[in-house]
PDB file of C-alpha atoms and ligand atoms in Angstrom:
ATOM      1  CA  MET A   1      41.365 -48.429  96.143  1.00  0.00           C
ATOM      2  CA  SER A   2      38.257 -48.286  94.140  1.00  0.00           C
ATOM      3  CA  LEU A   3      36.887 -46.293  91.192  1.00  0.00           C
ATOM      4  CA  ASN A   4      33.827 -45.578  93.343  1.00  0.00           C
ATOM      5  CA  PRO A   5      34.726 -42.433  95.379  1.00  0.00           C
ATOM      6  CA  TYR A   6      32.404 -43.440  98.266  1.00  0.00           C
ATOM      7  CA  LEU A   7      33.690 -47.024  98.547  1.00  0.00           C
ATOM      8  CA  ASP A   8      36.717 -48.235 100.581  1.00  0.00           C
ATOM      9  CA  THR A   9      37.774 -51.820  99.725  1.00  0.00           C
ATOM     10  CA  THR A  10      40.374 -53.231 102.177  1.00  0.00           C
ATOM     11  CA  PRO A  11      43.807 -54.267 100.706  1.00  0.00           C
ATOM     12  CA  GLU A  12      43.025 -57.917 101.508  1.00  0.00           C
ATOM     13  CA  VAL A  13      39.773 -57.836  99.441  1.00  0.00           C
ATOM     14  CA  GLN A  14      41.262 -55.663  96.619  1.00  0.00           C
ATOM     15  CA  GLN A  15      44.287 -58.084  96.149  1.00  0.00           C
ATOM     16  CA  ALA A  16      41.910 -61.111  96.186  1.00  0.00           C
ATOM     17  CA  GLN A  17      39.801 -59.421  93.454  1.00  0.00           C
ATOM     18  CA  ASP A  18      42.844 -58.305  91.401  1.00  0.00           C
ATOM     19  CA  ALA A  19      44.079 -61.902  91.458  1.00  0.00           C
ATOM     20  CA  GLY A  20      40.589 -63.333  90.531  1.00  0.00           C
ATOM     21  CA  ARG A  21      40.351 -65.108  93.792  1.00  0.00           C
ATOM     22  CA  PRO A  22      36.948 -65.700  95.405  1.00  0.00           C
ATOM     23  CA  VAL A  23      35.460 -63.100  97.797  1.00  0.00           C
ATOM     24  CA  VAL A  24      32.380 -63.461  99.964  1.00  0.00           C
ATOM     25  CA  ALA A  25      30.407 -60.538 101.355  1.00  0.00           C
ATOM     26  CA  LEU A  26      29.064 -60.624 104.960  1.00  0.00           C
ATOM     27  CA  GLU A  27      26.524 -58.316 106.492  1.00  0.00           C
ATOM     28  CA  SER A  28      26.755 -56.234 109.695  1.00  0.00           C
ATOM     29  CA  THR A  29      23.123 -55.817 110.973  1.00  0.00           C
ATOM     30  CA  ILE A  30      23.390 -59.455 112.088  1.00  0.00           C
ATOM     31  CA  ILE A  31      26.303 -58.246 114.261  1.00  0.00           C
ATOM     32  CA  SER A  32      24.716 -55.075 115.674  1.00  0.00           C
ATOM     33  CA  HIS A  33      21.062 -56.098 115.726  1.00  0.00           C
ATOM     34  CA  GLY A  34      20.937 -59.876 115.267  1.00  0.00           C
ATOM     35  CA  MET A  35      22.865 -61.265 118.252  1.00  0.00           C
ATOM     36  CA  PRO A  36      23.900 -60.010 121.705  1.00  0.00           C
ATOM     37  CA  TYR A  37      27.381 -58.680 122.629  1.00  0.00           C
ATOM     38  CA  PRO A  38      30.004 -60.255 122.883  1.00  0.00           C
ATOM     39  CA  ASP A  39      28.751 -63.347 121.044  1.00  0.00           C
ATOM     40  CA  ASN A  40      28.062 -61.080 118.009  1.00  0.00           C
ATOM     41  CA  VAL A  41      31.640 -59.999 117.641  1.00  0.00           C
ATOM     42  CA  ARG A  42      33.137 -63.488 118.332  1.00  0.00           C
ATOM     43  CA  THR A  43      30.745 -64.862 115.712  1.00  0.00           C
ATOM     44  CA  ALA A  44      31.537 -62.173 113.155  1.00  0.00           C
ATOM     45  CA  LEU A  45      35.282 -62.946 113.518  1.00  0.00           C
ATOM     46  CA  GLN A  46      34.637 -66.768 113.329  1.00  0.00           C
ATOM     47  CA  VAL A  47      32.596 -66.385 110.187  1.00  0.00           C
ATOM     48  CA  GLU A  48      35.473 -64.446 108.572  1.00  0.00           C
ATOM     49  CA  ALA A  49      37.878 -67.130 109.625  1.00  0.00           C
ATOM     50  CA  GLU A  50      35.570 -69.854 108.219  1.00  0.00           C
ATOM     51  CA  VAL A  51      35.562 -68.100 104.810  1.00  0.00           C
ATOM     52  CA  ARG A  52      39.418 -67.900 104.889  1.00  0.00           C
ATOM     53  CA  ARG A  53      39.570 -71.572 105.727  1.00  0.00           C
ATOM     54  CA  ALA A  54      37.360 -72.397 102.908  1.00  0.00           C
ATOM     55  CA  GLY A  55      39.802 -70.587 100.548  1.00  0.00           C
ATOM     56  CA  ALA A  56      37.952 -67.358 100.051  1.00  0.00           C
ATOM     57  CA  THR A  57      38.373 -63.774 101.278  1.00  0.00           C
ATOM     58  CA  PRO A  58      35.686 -62.307 103.549  1.00  0.00           C
ATOM     59  CA  ALA A  59      34.410 -58.778 103.045  1.00  0.00           C
ATOM     60  CA  THR A  60      32.230 -57.611 105.927  1.00  0.00           C
ATOM     61  CA  VAL A  61      30.173 -54.733 104.804  1.00  0.00           C
ATOM     62  CA  ALA A  62      29.098 -51.597 106.765  1.00  0.00           C
ATOM     63  CA  ILE A  63      29.117 -47.805 106.604  1.00  0.00           C
ATOM     64  CA  VAL A  64      31.839 -46.349 108.806  1.00  0.00           C
ATOM     65  CA  LYS A  65      31.898 -42.562 109.201  1.00  0.00           C
ATOM     66  CA  GLY A  66      30.144 -42.072 105.965  1.00  0.00           C
ATOM     67  CA  ARG A  67      32.372 -44.446 103.981  1.00  0.00           C
ATOM     68  CA  LEU A  68      30.927 -47.502 102.250  1.00  0.00           C
ATOM     69  CA  LYS A  69      33.161 -50.386 103.405  1.00  0.00           C
ATOM     70  CA  ALA A  70      33.871 -53.674 101.659  1.00  0.00           C
ATOM     71  CA  GLY A  71      35.990 -55.319 104.361  1.00  0.00           C
ATOM     72  CA  LEU A  72      36.203 -54.161 107.962  1.00  0.00           C
ATOM     73  CA  SER A  73      39.039 -54.214 110.540  1.00  0.00           C
ATOM     74  CA  GLY A  74      38.737 -56.212 113.710  1.00  0.00           C
ATOM     75  CA  ALA A  75      38.371 -52.929 115.612  1.00  0.00           C
ATOM     76  CA  GLU A  76      35.509 -51.797 113.341  1.00  0.00           C
ATOM     77  CA  ILE A  77      33.685 -55.140 113.958  1.00  0.00           C
ATOM     78  CA  GLU A  78      34.312 -54.765 117.714  1.00  0.00           C
ATOM     79  CA  GLN A  79      32.788 -51.331 117.616  1.00  0.00           C
ATOM     80  CA  LEU A  80      29.642 -52.314 115.722  1.00  0.00           C
ATOM     81  CA  GLY A  81      29.210 -55.229 118.113  1.00  0.00           C
ATOM     82  CA  GLN A  82      29.546 -53.146 121.187  1.00  0.00           C
ATOM     83  CA  SER A  83      27.186 -50.380 119.818  1.00  0.00           C
ATOM     84  CA  GLY A  84      24.565 -53.032 119.226  1.00  0.00           C
ATOM     85  CA  ARG A  85      21.070 -51.555 118.609  1.00  0.00           C
ATOM     86  CA  SER A  86      22.241 -47.988 119.204  1.00  0.00           C
ATOM     87  CA  VAL A  87      23.984 -48.038 115.816  1.00  0.00           C
ATOM     88  CA  SER A  88      21.756 -47.297 112.787  1.00  0.00           C
ATOM     89  CA  LYS A  89      20.309 -50.224 110.935  1.00  0.00           C
ATOM     90  CA  VAL A  90      20.890 -49.318 107.270  1.00  0.00           C
ATOM     91  CA  SER A  91      18.822 -50.558 104.407  1.00  0.00           C
ATOM     92  CA  ARG A  92      18.961 -49.200 100.711  1.00  0.00           C
ATOM     93  CA  ARG A  93      16.667 -46.236 101.742  1.00  0.00           C
ATOM     94  CA  ASP A  94      19.159 -45.112 104.452  1.00  0.00           C
ATOM     95  CA  ILE A  95      22.448 -45.236 102.600  1.00  0.00           C
ATOM     96  CA  PRO A  96      22.597 -41.665 101.340  1.00  0.00           C
ATOM     97  CA  PHE A  97      21.713 -40.123 104.721  1.00  0.00           C
ATOM     98  CA  LEU A  98      24.663 -41.935 106.419  1.00  0.00           C
ATOM     99  CA  VAL A  99      27.065 -41.089 103.683  1.00  0.00           C
ATOM    100  CA  ALA A 100      25.958 -37.411 103.592  1.00  0.00           C
ATOM    101  CA  SER A 101      26.275 -36.957 107.316  1.00  0.00           C
ATOM    102  CA  GLY A 102      29.336 -38.986 107.844  1.00  0.00           C
ATOM    103  CA  ALA A 103      27.564 -41.436 110.094  1.00  0.00           C
ATOM    104  CA  THR A 104      28.247 -45.096 110.963  1.00  0.00           C
ATOM    105  CA  GLY A 105      25.693 -47.861 110.427  1.00  0.00           C
ATOM    106  CA  ALA A 106      25.247 -51.610 110.073  1.00  0.00           C
ATOM    107  CA  THR A 107      23.970 -52.878 106.686  1.00  0.00           C
ATOM    108  CA  THR A 108      21.030 -55.305 106.302  1.00  0.00           C
ATOM    109  CA  VAL A 109      20.897 -57.793 103.496  1.00  0.00           C
ATOM    110  CA  ALA A 110      19.579 -55.194 101.116  1.00  0.00           C
ATOM    111  CA  ALA A 111      22.266 -52.479 101.887  1.00  0.00           C
ATOM    112  CA  THR A 112      24.985 -55.206 101.941  1.00  0.00           C
ATOM    113  CA  MET A 113      23.839 -56.404  98.478  1.00  0.00           C
ATOM    114  CA  VAL A 114      24.063 -52.788  97.153  1.00  0.00           C
ATOM    115  CA  ILE A 115      27.588 -52.275  98.484  1.00  0.00           C
ATOM    116  CA  ALA A 116      28.789 -55.812  97.480  1.00  0.00           C
ATOM    117  CA  ALA A 117      27.579 -55.104  93.867  1.00  0.00           C
ATOM    118  CA  MET A 118      29.381 -51.736  93.825  1.00  0.00           C
ATOM    119  CA  ALA A 119      32.567 -53.615  94.947  1.00  0.00           C
ATOM    120  CA  GLY A 120      32.077 -56.339  92.377  1.00  0.00           C
ATOM    121  CA  ILE A 121      31.314 -59.107  94.872  1.00  0.00           C
ATOM    122  CA  ARG A 122      28.748 -61.707  93.710  1.00  0.00           C
ATOM    123  CA  VAL A 123      28.266 -64.029  96.611  1.00  0.00           C
ATOM    124  CA  PHE A 124      27.070 -63.076 100.177  1.00  0.00           C
ATOM    125  CA  ALA A 125      26.508 -65.272 103.199  1.00  0.00           C
ATOM    126  CA  THR A 126      24.226 -64.516 106.094  1.00  0.00           C
ATOM    127  CA  GLY A 127      21.833 -66.184 108.664  1.00  0.00           C
ATOM    128  CA  GLY A 128      18.347 -65.370 107.455  1.00  0.00           C
ATOM    129  CA  ILE A 129      16.940 -62.972 104.929  1.00  0.00           C
ATOM    130  CA  GLY A 130      14.106 -60.508 105.636  1.00  0.00           C
ATOM    131  CA  GLY A 131      10.743 -61.239 103.972  1.00  0.00           C
ATOM    132  CA  VAL A 132       7.038 -60.735 104.033  1.00  0.00           C
ATOM    133  CA  HIS A 133       5.892 -60.420 107.627  1.00  0.00           C
ATOM    134  CA  ARG A 134       2.957 -62.289 109.022  1.00  0.00           C
ATOM    135  CA  GLY A 135      -0.088 -59.998 108.875  1.00  0.00           C
ATOM    136  CA  ALA A 136       1.408 -58.214 105.835  1.00  0.00           C
ATOM    137  CA  THR A 137      -1.921 -57.989 104.129  1.00  0.00           C
ATOM    138  CA  GLU A 138      -2.778 -55.402 106.830  1.00  0.00           C
ATOM    139  CA  SER A 139       0.685 -53.936 107.673  1.00  0.00           C
ATOM    140  CA  PHE A 140       2.268 -53.935 104.259  1.00  0.00           C
ATOM    141  CA  ASP A 141       5.434 -54.962 105.979  1.00  0.00           C
ATOM    142  CA  VAL A 142       7.646 -56.472 103.288  1.00  0.00           C
ATOM    143  CA  SER A 143      11.405 -56.361 103.795  1.00  0.00           C
ATOM    144  CA  ALA A 144      13.414 -54.245 101.338  1.00  0.00           C
ATOM    145  CA  ASP A 145      15.693 -57.289 101.114  1.00  0.00           C
ATOM    146  CA  LEU A 146      13.207 -58.895  98.664  1.00  0.00           C
ATOM    147  CA  GLN A 147      13.239 -55.897  96.209  1.00  0.00           C
ATOM    148  CA  GLU A 148      16.987 -55.914  96.389  1.00  0.00           C
ATOM    149  CA  LEU A 149      17.112 -59.571  95.453  1.00  0.00           C
ATOM    150  CA  ALA A 150      14.903 -58.576  92.413  1.00  0.00           C
ATOM    151  CA  HIS A 151      17.323 -55.945  91.273  1.00  0.00           C
ATOM    152  CA  THR A 152      20.936 -56.537  92.345  1.00  0.00           C
ATOM    153  CA  PRO A 153      23.202 -59.220  91.076  1.00  0.00           C
ATOM    154  CA  VAL A 154      24.268 -60.906  94.244  1.00  0.00           C
ATOM    155  CA  ALA A 155      23.545 -64.420  95.440  1.00  0.00           C
ATOM    156  CA  VAL A 156      22.566 -64.590  99.041  1.00  0.00           C
ATOM    157  CA  VAL A 157      23.305 -67.802 100.939  1.00  0.00           C
ATOM    158  CA  CYS A 158      20.982 -68.168 103.972  1.00  0.00           C
ATOM    159  CA  ALA A 159      19.232 -70.760 106.122  1.00  0.00           C
ATOM    160  CA  GLY A 160      15.874 -69.677 104.694  1.00  0.00           C
ATOM    161  CA  ALA A 161      13.834 -67.264 106.720  1.00  0.00           C
ATOM    162  CA  LYS A 162      12.735 -67.262 110.399  1.00  0.00           C
ATOM    163  CA  SER A 163       9.137 -68.082 110.887  1.00  0.00           C
ATOM    164  CA  ILE A 164       8.551 -64.623 112.365  1.00  0.00           C
ATOM    165  CA  LEU A 165       7.871 -64.127 108.587  1.00  0.00           C
ATOM    166  CA  ASP A 166       5.161 -65.626 106.390  1.00  0.00           C
ATOM    167  CA  LEU A 167       7.209 -68.071 104.405  1.00  0.00           C
ATOM    168  CA  GLY A 168       4.491 -68.770 101.798  1.00  0.00           C
ATOM    169  CA  LEU A 169       3.942 -65.097 100.998  1.00  0.00           C
ATOM    170  CA  THR A 170       7.697 -64.467 100.904  1.00  0.00           C
ATOM    171  CA  LEU A 171       8.084 -67.231  98.294  1.00  0.00           C
ATOM    172  CA  GLU A 172       5.115 -65.685  96.234  1.00  0.00           C
ATOM    173  CA  TYR A 173       6.699 -62.316  96.390  1.00  0.00           C
ATOM    174  CA  LEU A 174      10.112 -63.638  95.221  1.00  0.00           C
ATOM    175  CA  GLU A 175       8.315 -65.532  92.391  1.00  0.00           C
ATOM    176  CA  THR A 176       6.505 -62.395  91.238  1.00  0.00           C
ATOM    177  CA  HIS A 177       9.809 -60.468  91.105  1.00  0.00           C
ATOM    178  CA  GLY A 178      11.663 -63.215  89.264  1.00  0.00           C
ATOM    179  CA  VAL A 179      14.073 -64.214  92.082  1.00  0.00           C
ATOM    180  CA  PRO A 180      15.031 -67.965  92.059  1.00  0.00           C
ATOM    181  CA  VAL A 181      15.028 -69.763  95.308  1.00  0.00           C
ATOM    182  CA  ILE A 182      17.508 -72.645  95.141  1.00  0.00           C
ATOM    183  CA  GLY A 183      17.534 -75.398  97.774  1.00  0.00           C
ATOM    184  CA  TYR A 184      21.036 -76.715  98.458  1.00  0.00           C
ATOM    185  CA  GLN A 185      20.487 -80.454  98.953  1.00  0.00           C
ATOM    186  CA  THR A 186      16.960 -79.781 100.011  1.00  0.00           C
ATOM    187  CA  ASP A 187      13.455 -79.899  98.387  1.00  0.00           C
ATOM    188  CA  THR A 188      11.844 -77.519 100.819  1.00  0.00           C
ATOM    189  CA  LEU A 189      12.610 -74.048 102.039  1.00  0.00           C
ATOM    190  CA  PRO A 190      14.423 -74.354 105.340  1.00  0.00           C
ATOM    191  CA  ALA A 191      12.877 -72.316 108.206  1.00  0.00           C
ATOM    192  CA  PHE A 192      16.109 -71.095 109.748  1.00  0.00           C
ATOM    193  CA  PHE A 193      16.129 -73.137 113.103  1.00  0.00           C
ATOM    194  CA  SER A 194      14.633 -76.150 111.380  1.00  0.00           C
ATOM    195  CA  ARG A 195      15.737 -77.963 108.228  1.00  0.00           C
ATOM    196  CA  GLU A 196      12.423 -78.079 106.555  1.00  0.00           C
ATOM    197  CA  SER A 197       9.116 -76.288 105.969  1.00  0.00           C
ATOM    198  CA  ARG A 198       5.905 -77.141 104.168  1.00  0.00           C
ATOM    199  CA  PHE A 199       6.962 -74.951 101.203  1.00  0.00           C
ATOM    200  CA  ALA A 200       8.851 -76.400  98.251  1.00  0.00           C
ATOM    201  CA  VAL A 201      11.793 -74.577  96.777  1.00  0.00           C
ATOM    202  CA  ASP A 202      11.846 -73.729  93.019  1.00  0.00           C
ATOM    203  CA  TYR A 203      14.903 -75.787  92.241  1.00  0.00           C
ATOM    204  CA  ARG A 204      17.111 -78.181  94.160  1.00  0.00           C
ATOM    205  CA  LEU A 205      20.809 -78.283  93.393  1.00  0.00           C
ATOM    206  CA  ASP A 206      23.158 -80.560  95.272  1.00  0.00           C
ATOM    207  CA  THR A 207      26.674 -79.069  94.488  1.00  0.00           C
ATOM    208  CA  PRO A 208      28.279 -75.554  94.796  1.00  0.00           C
ATOM    209  CA  GLU A 209      29.390 -76.069  91.064  1.00  0.00           C
ATOM    210  CA  ALA A 210      25.850 -76.655  89.885  1.00  0.00           C
ATOM    211  CA  ILE A 211      24.714 -73.474  91.823  1.00  0.00           C
ATOM    212  CA  ALA A 212      27.671 -71.547  90.322  1.00  0.00           C
ATOM    213  CA  ARG A 213      26.713 -72.633  86.832  1.00  0.00           C
ATOM    214  CA  VAL A 214      23.159 -71.333  87.199  1.00  0.00           C
ATOM    215  CA  LEU A 215      24.194 -67.972  88.652  1.00  0.00           C
ATOM    216  CA  ASP A 216      26.796 -67.545  85.911  1.00  0.00           C
ATOM    217  CA  THR A 217      24.208 -68.391  83.251  1.00  0.00           C
ATOM    218  CA  LYS A 218      21.626 -66.023  84.808  1.00  0.00           C
ATOM    219  CA  TRP A 219      24.155 -63.114  84.659  1.00  0.00           C
ATOM    220  CA  GLN A 220      25.537 -64.048  81.265  1.00  0.00           C
ATOM    221  CA  LEU A 221      21.964 -63.865  80.040  1.00  0.00           C
ATOM    222  CA  GLY A 222      21.790 -60.286  81.284  1.00  0.00           C
ATOM    223  CA  LEU A 223      18.926 -61.177  83.703  1.00  0.00           C
ATOM    224  CA  ARG A 224      19.090 -58.716  86.490  1.00  0.00           C
ATOM    225  CA  GLY A 225      18.801 -59.595  90.164  1.00  0.00           C
ATOM    226  CA  GLY A 226      20.191 -62.108  92.525  1.00  0.00           C
ATOM    227  CA  ALA A 227      19.132 -65.467  93.955  1.00  0.00           C
ATOM    228  CA  VAL A 228      18.340 -67.045  97.289  1.00  0.00           C
ATOM    229  CA  ILE A 229      20.558 -70.056  97.985  1.00  0.00           C
ATOM    230  CA  ALA A 230      18.671 -71.893 100.944  1.00  0.00           C
ATOM    231  CA  ASN A 231      21.112 -73.979 102.991  1.00  0.00           C
ATOM    232  CA  PRO A 232      19.436 -75.978 105.856  1.00  0.00           C
ATOM    233  CA  ILE A 233      20.980 -75.822 109.291  1.00  0.00           C
ATOM    234  CA  ALA A 234      23.132 -78.898 110.046  1.00  0.00           C
ATOM    235  CA  PRO A 235      20.955 -81.667 111.640  1.00  0.00           C
ATOM    236  CA  GLU A 236      22.914 -81.664 114.872  1.00  0.00           C
ATOM    237  CA  HIS A 237      22.161 -77.938 115.507  1.00  0.00           C
ATOM    238  CA  ALA A 238      18.514 -77.941 114.299  1.00  0.00           C
ATOM    239  CA  MET A 239      15.836 -77.045 116.958  1.00  0.00           C
ATOM    240  CA  PRO A 240      12.489 -78.803 117.277  1.00  0.00           C
ATOM    241  CA  SER A 241       9.835 -76.287 116.012  1.00  0.00           C
ATOM    242  CA  SER A 242       7.953 -76.814 119.310  1.00  0.00           C
ATOM    243  CA  ALA A 243      10.869 -75.197 121.114  1.00  0.00           C
ATOM    244  CA  ILE A 244      10.770 -72.109 118.924  1.00  0.00           C
ATOM    245  CA  ASP A 245       7.175 -71.708 117.800  1.00  0.00           C
ATOM    246  CA  HIS A 246       6.015 -70.623 121.292  1.00  0.00           C
ATOM    247  CA  ALA A 247       8.743 -68.016 121.598  1.00  0.00           C
ATOM    248  CA  ILE A 248       7.873 -66.712 118.052  1.00  0.00           C
ATOM    249  CA  ALA A 249       4.177 -66.469 118.892  1.00  0.00           C
ATOM    250  CA  GLN A 250       4.877 -64.622 122.170  1.00  0.00           C
ATOM    251  CA  ALA A 251       7.355 -62.235 120.543  1.00  0.00           C
ATOM    252  CA  LEU A 252       4.813 -61.322 117.811  1.00  0.00           C
ATOM    253  CA  ASP A 253       2.154 -60.770 120.498  1.00  0.00           C
ATOM    254  CA  GLU A 254       4.450 -58.406 122.395  1.00  0.00           C
ATOM    255  CA  ALA A 255       5.344 -56.494 119.193  1.00  0.00           C
ATOM    256  CA  ARG A 256       1.623 -56.027 118.464  1.00  0.00           C
ATOM    257  CA  GLN A 257       0.814 -54.917 122.046  1.00  0.00           C
ATOM    258  CA  GLN A 258       3.751 -52.492 122.167  1.00  0.00           C
ATOM    259  CA  GLY A 259       2.978 -51.037 118.682  1.00  0.00           C
ATOM    260  CA  ILE A 260       6.352 -51.872 117.203  1.00  0.00           C
ATOM    261  CA  GLY A 261       6.567 -51.050 113.578  1.00  0.00           C
ATOM    262  CA  GLY A 262       8.838 -50.198 110.660  1.00  0.00           C
ATOM    263  CA  LYS A 263      12.543 -51.027 110.829  1.00  0.00           C
ATOM    264  CA  GLU A 264      12.223 -51.792 114.570  1.00  0.00           C
ATOM    265  CA  THR A 265      10.062 -54.795 114.010  1.00  0.00           C
ATOM    266  CA  THR A 266      12.691 -57.338 113.026  1.00  0.00           C
ATOM    267  CA  PRO A 267      15.386 -56.410 115.621  1.00  0.00           C
ATOM    268  CA  PHE A 268      12.613 -56.423 118.277  1.00  0.00           C
ATOM    269  CA  LEU A 269      11.441 -59.870 117.362  1.00  0.00           C
ATOM    270  CA  LEU A 270      15.035 -61.239 117.092  1.00  0.00           C
ATOM    271  CA  GLU A 271      15.911 -59.961 120.509  1.00  0.00           C
ATOM    272  CA  ARG A 272      12.756 -61.222 122.208  1.00  0.00           C
ATOM    273  CA  ILE A 273      13.085 -64.742 120.591  1.00  0.00           C
ATOM    274  CA  GLY A 274      16.676 -64.853 121.887  1.00  0.00           C
ATOM    275  CA  ALA A 275      15.580 -63.873 125.394  1.00  0.00           C
ATOM    276  CA  LEU A 276      12.518 -66.194 125.491  1.00  0.00           C
ATOM    277  CA  THR A 277      14.528 -69.270 124.341  1.00  0.00           C
ATOM    278  CA  GLU A 278      17.163 -68.279 127.048  1.00  0.00           C
ATOM    279  CA  GLY A 279      19.897 -68.213 124.452  1.00  0.00           C
ATOM    280  CA  SER A 280      19.431 -71.745 123.272  1.00  0.00           C
ATOM    281  CA  SER A 281      18.613 -70.349 119.820  1.00  0.00           C
ATOM    282  CA  LEU A 282      21.869 -68.497 119.720  1.00  0.00           C
ATOM    283  CA  ALA A 283      23.971 -71.632 119.344  1.00  0.00           C
ATOM    284  CA  ALA A 284      21.854 -72.729 116.410  1.00  0.00           C
ATOM    285  CA  ASN A 285      22.015 -69.202 114.896  1.00  0.00           C
ATOM    286  CA  ILE A 286      25.842 -69.206 115.047  1.00  0.00           C
ATOM    287  CA  ALA A 287      26.149 -72.687 113.641  1.00  0.00           C
ATOM    288  CA  LEU A 288      23.967 -71.974 110.643  1.00  0.00           C
ATOM    289  CA  VAL A 289      25.785 -68.795 109.745  1.00  0.00           C
ATOM    290  CA  LEU A 290      29.077 -70.707 109.803  1.00  0.00           C
ATOM    291  CA  GLY A 291      27.630 -73.334 107.571  1.00  0.00           C
ATOM    292  CA  ASN A 292      26.418 -70.641 105.168  1.00  0.00           C
ATOM    293  CA  ALA A 293      29.833 -69.063 105.041  1.00  0.00           C
ATOM    294  CA  ARG A 294      31.327 -72.379 104.014  1.00  0.00           C
ATOM    295  CA  LEU A 295      28.809 -72.932 101.256  1.00  0.00           C
ATOM    296  CA  ALA A 296      29.172 -69.353  99.952  1.00  0.00           C
ATOM    297  CA  SER A 297      32.911 -69.750  99.841  1.00  0.00           C
ATOM    298  CA  ALA A 298      32.484 -72.910  97.792  1.00  0.00           C
ATOM    299  CA  ILE A 299      30.093 -71.209  95.380  1.00  0.00           C
ATOM    300  CA  ALA A 300      32.336 -68.154  95.021  1.00  0.00           C
ATOM    301  CA  SER A 301      35.258 -70.458  94.271  1.00  0.00           C
ATOM    302  CA  ALA A 302      33.376 -72.345  91.620  1.00  0.00           C
ATOM    303  CA  LEU A 303      32.107 -69.099  90.099  1.00  0.00           C
ATOM    304  CA  GLY A 304      35.689 -67.956  89.657  1.00  0.00           C
ATOM    305  CA  ARG A 305      36.690 -71.146  87.731  1.00  0.00           C
TER     306      ARG A 305
HETATM  307  N1  PSU B   1      16.676 -62.212 110.160  1.00  0.00           N
HETATM  308  C1  PSU B   1      17.493 -62.902 111.032  1.00  0.00           C
HETATM  309  N2  PSU B   1      18.610 -62.180 111.520  1.00  0.00           N
HETATM  310  C2  PSU B   1      18.969 -60.957 111.193  1.00  0.00           C
HETATM  311  C3  PSU B   1      18.049 -60.290 110.222  1.00  0.00           C
HETATM  312  C4  PSU B   1      16.932 -61.004 109.808  1.00  0.00           C
HETATM  313  O1  PSU B   1      17.206 -63.980 111.349  1.00  0.00           O
HETATM  314  O2  PSU B   1      19.861 -60.432 111.667  1.00  0.00           O
HETATM  315  C5  PSU B   1      18.406 -58.858 109.761  1.00  0.00           C
HETATM  316  C6  PSU B   1      19.124 -58.819 108.478  1.00  0.00           C
HETATM  317  O3  PSU B   1      20.081 -57.776 108.470  1.00  0.00           O
HETATM  318  C7  PSU B   1      18.020 -58.579 107.478  1.00  0.00           C
HETATM  319  C8  PSU B   1      17.198 -57.640 108.316  1.00  0.00           C
HETATM  320  O4  PSU B   1      18.409 -57.952 106.241  1.00  0.00           O
HETATM  321  O5  PSU B   1      17.194 -58.075 109.573  1.00  0.00           O
HETATM  322  C9  PSU B   1      15.821 -57.482 107.802  1.00  0.00           C
HETATM  323  O6  PSU B   1      15.162 -56.367 108.409  1.00  0.00           O
HETATM  324  P1  PSU B   1      13.697 -55.881 107.878  1.00  0.00           P
HETATM  325  O7  PSU B   1      12.761 -56.949 108.097  1.00  0.00           O
HETATM  326  O8  PSU B   1      13.447 -54.577 108.613  1.00  0.00           O
HETATM  327  O9  PSU B   1      13.941 -55.564 106.344  1.00  0.00           O
HETATM  328 MN1   MN B   2       9.901 -54.142 107.607  1.00  0.00          MN
END
C-alpha cells in the first residue's frame, strides 16, 4: 500500500512505518553484480537479519516486473542473486525504462536512494558507494551515486569507497555538491577493505545519536540531499592494502585493455578483484556490509526518537 502508483511497499515495511518504527533501505546491485552466487543471496538475507536483530526493519530495494519495490521476498532476493550480471543494473537514468517495459532490475546506490525517498525511508546501508573513477579527467566517469547524494534526502552508510576509485576526487566532487562526509569514529575516509586512507573526512561523529541529530537538523533546515556516513571495516576483517592494491591495479589494466566502459566498468572491476584475490576479499566485503547494517539501524532508531 502506497500513494505512489508505481511503488510496492511490503506489509512488514508498511507496518513499521505506520508505527513510526525504524526502517533501513538496502540495495540490490550489490547482490546481482557485487558478489558471486550463492554468497550474494546468503549475505543479502544475513544483512536483513542483522537489521532486524538491531531493532529495525529492512527494505531491500529493486525493480521487479516493472514495479518499484521497497522490501523484497526471499524468493525475489534468490532470483536476483541467481540472475547475477544478466539482470539489468539500474541507476536513476534507467528507472523509467524498466517500469515502462515491465522489466526486472537491481538498483545501484543512486536508484535505491530514489526509491527509498519515494517510500519515505531516510537511512540506507550498503558496502561501498560509486565515485569518481581513476582517470576521470579523461574518461569523465563519475558515478551517478554522487549526484543522487547531492539531491535526494537519504543517508548512505558505507565503508567508504574502493580504491578502484580516486578517493581524493570523489571527496572534492562531494564537497562541490554540498554532500557532507561523516566519519563514524574515524578521522579519515575508510578505503573499503582498509580502515584508513590519507584523506580526512569533513566531520567525525562518534555515536549514532550524534549522526541522527545532524541529519535531522539538515533536513529540518530544508537543505536538500543526503550524506555519506563512512564506517570503517572492523579491524579483525580489514585487509592489508598490499594484498588488495595489486589486484586493483591489474583489474584496472585489464579494463583498459578490453575497452570496458560505462555502466560495465564497476561490475567488471568488482568481479576481477574478487577473482584475483581468490575470494579472500569476499569475507571482508560481507563483514563490512553487516557492520554497516548495524550502524544504519542504530542511526534510523535514533532518528525516530
Ligand atoms: N562498489 C562496491 N560494490 C558494489 C558497487 C560499488 O564496492 O556493489 C555497486 C553499487 O551498487 C554502486 C554501483 O551504486 O556499483 C556504482 O556503479 P557505477 O560506478 O556504475 O555508478
Ligand atoms: Mn560510471
